[in-house]
Amino acid sequence: MAFTGSLQKKFILQVSLAGGIIFLLVIAHVFVVFDIKRRNKNIQEMRSEAAFNQQATQSFVLLTEQEKQANKYSDFLNNILPARDDLIHFNQVLRDLASNYDASVGFVFGVESPSTETSPGSTSFRLTIDAPADKFSDFIEAFDTISYLVAFDSIEYSRLDSGFVRVQISGRVFTK
């Protein structure tokens, strides 16, 4: 029996040793699985952040290109719109234009609205034109070519007895 007792002790020792090794391997496996899951979560977060950064970079590039485009338009608009102080010449431009079509012009400036970040300034005006009926349409076509950006708010048209027409225009001239 001593032999079997020694064999039994060896068997129990080997089973205990194998069980301990298996237990340690299971514990190690659990730690490895949790570590892999944690790292996988970190990788997913990094991928998400990288995708966000890539999208932000693309948006920045697009906005930069659009800013360049907008600056071109802004420069164009700044060149097309006269400075507020240049409106002093507007009356004379209209008088010179009228003289080419045997017309007379009465002109008065009105209320000024200053420009803002998003819209140009404007000054209202009232214009009275007396012109020969047969030359009036030519005058209006020529008026369209002046270097001022103008919007008409109202137009009143009447025939005079002398073959002339009288047109009274209320409008706005835009400025920087």
Coordinates of C-alpha atoms in Angstrom, one line a residue:
M1 CA 0.0 0.0 0.0
A2 CA 2.9 2.3 0.6
F3 CA 3.5 2.0 -3.1
T4 CA 0.0 2.9 -4.0
G5 CA 0.0 5.8 -1.4
S6 CA 3.1 7.2 -3.0
L7 CA 1.5 6.7 -6.4
Q8 CA -1.6 8.3 -5.2
K9 CA 0.4 11.3 -3.8
K10 CA 2.1 11.7 -7.2
F11 CA -1.2 11.5 -9.0
I12 CA -2.8 14.1 -6.7
L13 CA 0.3 16.2 -7.1
Q14 CA 0.2 15.9 -10.8
V15 CA -3.5 16.5 -11.0
S16 CA -3.2 19.5 -8.7
L17 CA -0.2 20.8 -10.7
A18 CA -2.2 20.3 -13.9
G19 CA -5.3 21.9 -12.4
G20 CA -3.2 24.9 -11.1
I21 CA -1.6 25.3 -14.6
I22 CA -5.0 25.1 -16.2
F23 CA -6.4 27.6 -13.7
L24 CA -3.5 30.0 -14.4
L25 CA -4.0 29.5 -18.1
V26 CA -7.7 30.3 -17.8
I27 CA -7.0 33.4 -15.7
A28 CA -4.3 34.5 -18.3
H29 CA -6.8 33.8 -21.1
V30 CA -9.5 35.9 -19.3
F31 CA -7.0 38.8 -18.9
V32 CA -5.9 38.5 -22.5
V33 CA -9.5 38.5 -23.7
F34 CA -10.3 41.6 -21.6
D35 CA -7.1 43.3 -22.8
I36 CA -7.9 42.6 -26.4
K37 CA -11.5 44.0 -25.9
R38 CA -10.1 47.1 -24.3
R39 CA -7.5 47.6 -27.1
N40 CA -10.2 46.9 -29.7
K41 CA -12.4 49.6 -28.1
N42 CA -9.4 52.0 -28.1
I43 CA -8.8 51.2 -31.8
Q44 CA -12.5 51.9 -32.6
E45 CA -12.3 55.2 -30.8
M46 CA -9.1 56.1 -32.6
R47 CA -10.7 55.2 -36.0
S48 CA -13.7 57.3 -35.1
E49 CA -11.5 60.2 -34.1
A50 CA -9.4 59.8 -37.3
A51 CA -12.6 59.8 -39.4
F52 CA -13.8 62.9 -37.7
N53 CA -10.4 64.6 -38.2
Q54 CA -10.4 63.6 -41.8
Q55 CA -13.8 65.1 -42.3
A56 CA -12.9 68.2 -40.4
T57 CA -9.8 68.6 -42.6
Q58 CA -11.8 68.2 -45.8
S59 CA -14.3 70.7 -44.6
F60 CA -11.5 73.1 -43.8
V61 CA -10.0 72.7 -47.2
L62 CA -13.5 73.2 -48.8
L63 CA -14.1 76.3 -46.7
T64 CA -10.7 77.7 -47.6
E65 CA -11.5 77.3 -51.3
Q66 CA -14.9 78.9 -50.8
E67 CA -13.3 81.8 -49.0
K68 CA -11.0 82.4 -51.9
Q69 CA -14.0 82.3 -54.2
A70 CA -16.0 84.6 -51.9
N71 CA -13.0 87.0 -51.8
K72 CA -13.1 87.3 -55.6
Y73 CA -16.8 88.2 -55.5
S74 CA -16.2 90.5 -52.6
D75 CA -13.5 92.3 -54.5
F76 CA -15.7 92.5 -57.6
L77 CA -18.6 93.9 -55.5
N78 CA -16.3 96.4 -53.8
N79 CA -15.1 97.6 -57.2
I80 CA -18.6 97.8 -58.7
L81 CA -20.1 99.7 -55.7
P82 CA -19.0 103.3 -55.4
A83 CA -17.9 104.8 -52.0
R84 CA -20.6 106.8 -50.3
D85 CA -18.6 110.0 -51.0
D86 CA -18.6 109.3 -54.7
L87 CA -22.4 109.8 -54.8
I88 CA -21.7 113.5 -55.2
H89 CA -21.0 112.7 -58.9
F90 CA -24.3 110.7 -59.4
N91 CA -26.3 113.9 -60.0
Q92 CA -23.9 115.2 -62.6
V93 CA -23.7 111.8 -64.3
L94 CA -27.5 111.9 -64.7
R95 CA -27.5 115.5 -66.0
D96 CA -24.8 114.6 -68.6
L97 CA -26.8 111.6 -69.7
A98 CA -30.0 113.6 -69.9
S99 CA -28.3 116.3 -72.1
N100 CA -27.5 113.5 -74.7
Y101 CA -31.2 112.9 -75.1
D102 CA -32.6 116.4 -74.9
A103 CA -34.0 115.6 -71.5
S104 CA -34.0 117.5 -68.2
V105 CA -33.4 116.0 -64.8
G106 CA -34.5 117.0 -61.3
F107 CA -32.7 115.1 -58.6
V108 CA -32.9 114.9 -54.8
F109 CA -31.1 112.5 -52.4
G110 CA -33.1 111.0 -49.6
V111 CA -32.4 108.8 -46.6
E112 CA -29.0 107.0 -46.3
S113 CA -28.7 103.5 -45.0
P114 CA -25.1 102.5 -44.0
S115 CA -23.6 99.3 -45.3
T116 CA -23.3 96.3 -43.0
E117 CA -21.2 93.2 -42.9
T118 CA -23.8 91.4 -45.1
S119 CA -25.4 94.1 -47.2
P120 CA -24.3 97.2 -49.1
G121 CA -25.3 100.6 -48.1
S122 CA -27.8 102.6 -50.0
T123 CA -29.1 106.1 -50.4
S124 CA -32.6 106.8 -51.6
F125 CA -33.3 109.3 -54.3
R126 CA -36.1 110.9 -56.2
L127 CA -35.6 111.6 -59.9
T128 CA -37.8 113.5 -62.3
I129 CA -37.1 113.2 -66.0
D130 CA -38.7 115.3 -68.7
A131 CA -37.7 113.9 -72.1
P132 CA -39.1 113.8 -75.6
A133 CA -41.4 110.8 -75.9
D134 CA -39.4 109.4 -78.9
K135 CA -36.1 109.5 -77.0
F136 CA -37.2 108.4 -73.6
S137 CA -36.7 104.6 -74.1
D138 CA -33.2 105.4 -75.4
F139 CA -32.5 107.4 -72.3
I140 CA -33.6 104.6 -70.1
E141 CA -31.4 102.1 -72.0
A142 CA -28.5 104.5 -71.5
F143 CA -29.4 104.9 -67.9
D144 CA -28.9 101.2 -67.5
T145 CA -25.2 101.5 -68.5
I146 CA -24.1 104.0 -65.9
S147 CA -21.6 102.8 -63.4
Y148 CA -23.9 102.9 -60.4
L149 CA -26.0 100.1 -59.1
V150 CA -29.5 101.4 -58.8
A151 CA -32.9 99.8 -57.8
F152 CA -36.2 101.5 -58.7
D153 CA -38.8 101.4 -55.9
S154 CA -41.6 103.2 -57.9
I155 CA -42.0 104.8 -61.3
E156 CA -44.7 107.3 -62.3
Y157 CA -45.2 108.0 -65.9
S158 CA -47.2 110.8 -67.5
R159 CA -47.5 112.5 -70.9
L160 CA -47.0 116.2 -71.2
D161 CA -48.8 118.3 -73.8
S162 CA -45.6 119.3 -75.5
G163 CA -44.8 115.8 -76.8
F164 CA -42.6 115.2 -73.8
V165 CA -43.0 112.5 -71.1
R166 CA -42.4 113.1 -67.4
V167 CA -41.2 110.2 -65.3
Q168 CA -40.8 110.3 -61.6
I169 CA -38.6 107.6 -60.1
S170 CA -38.1 106.8 -56.5
G171 CA -35.2 104.5 -56.0
R172 CA -32.0 103.6 -54.2
V173 CA -28.3 103.8 -55.3
F174 CA -26.1 101.3 -53.6
T175 CA -22.7 102.1 -52.0
K176 CA -19.9 100.3 -50.2

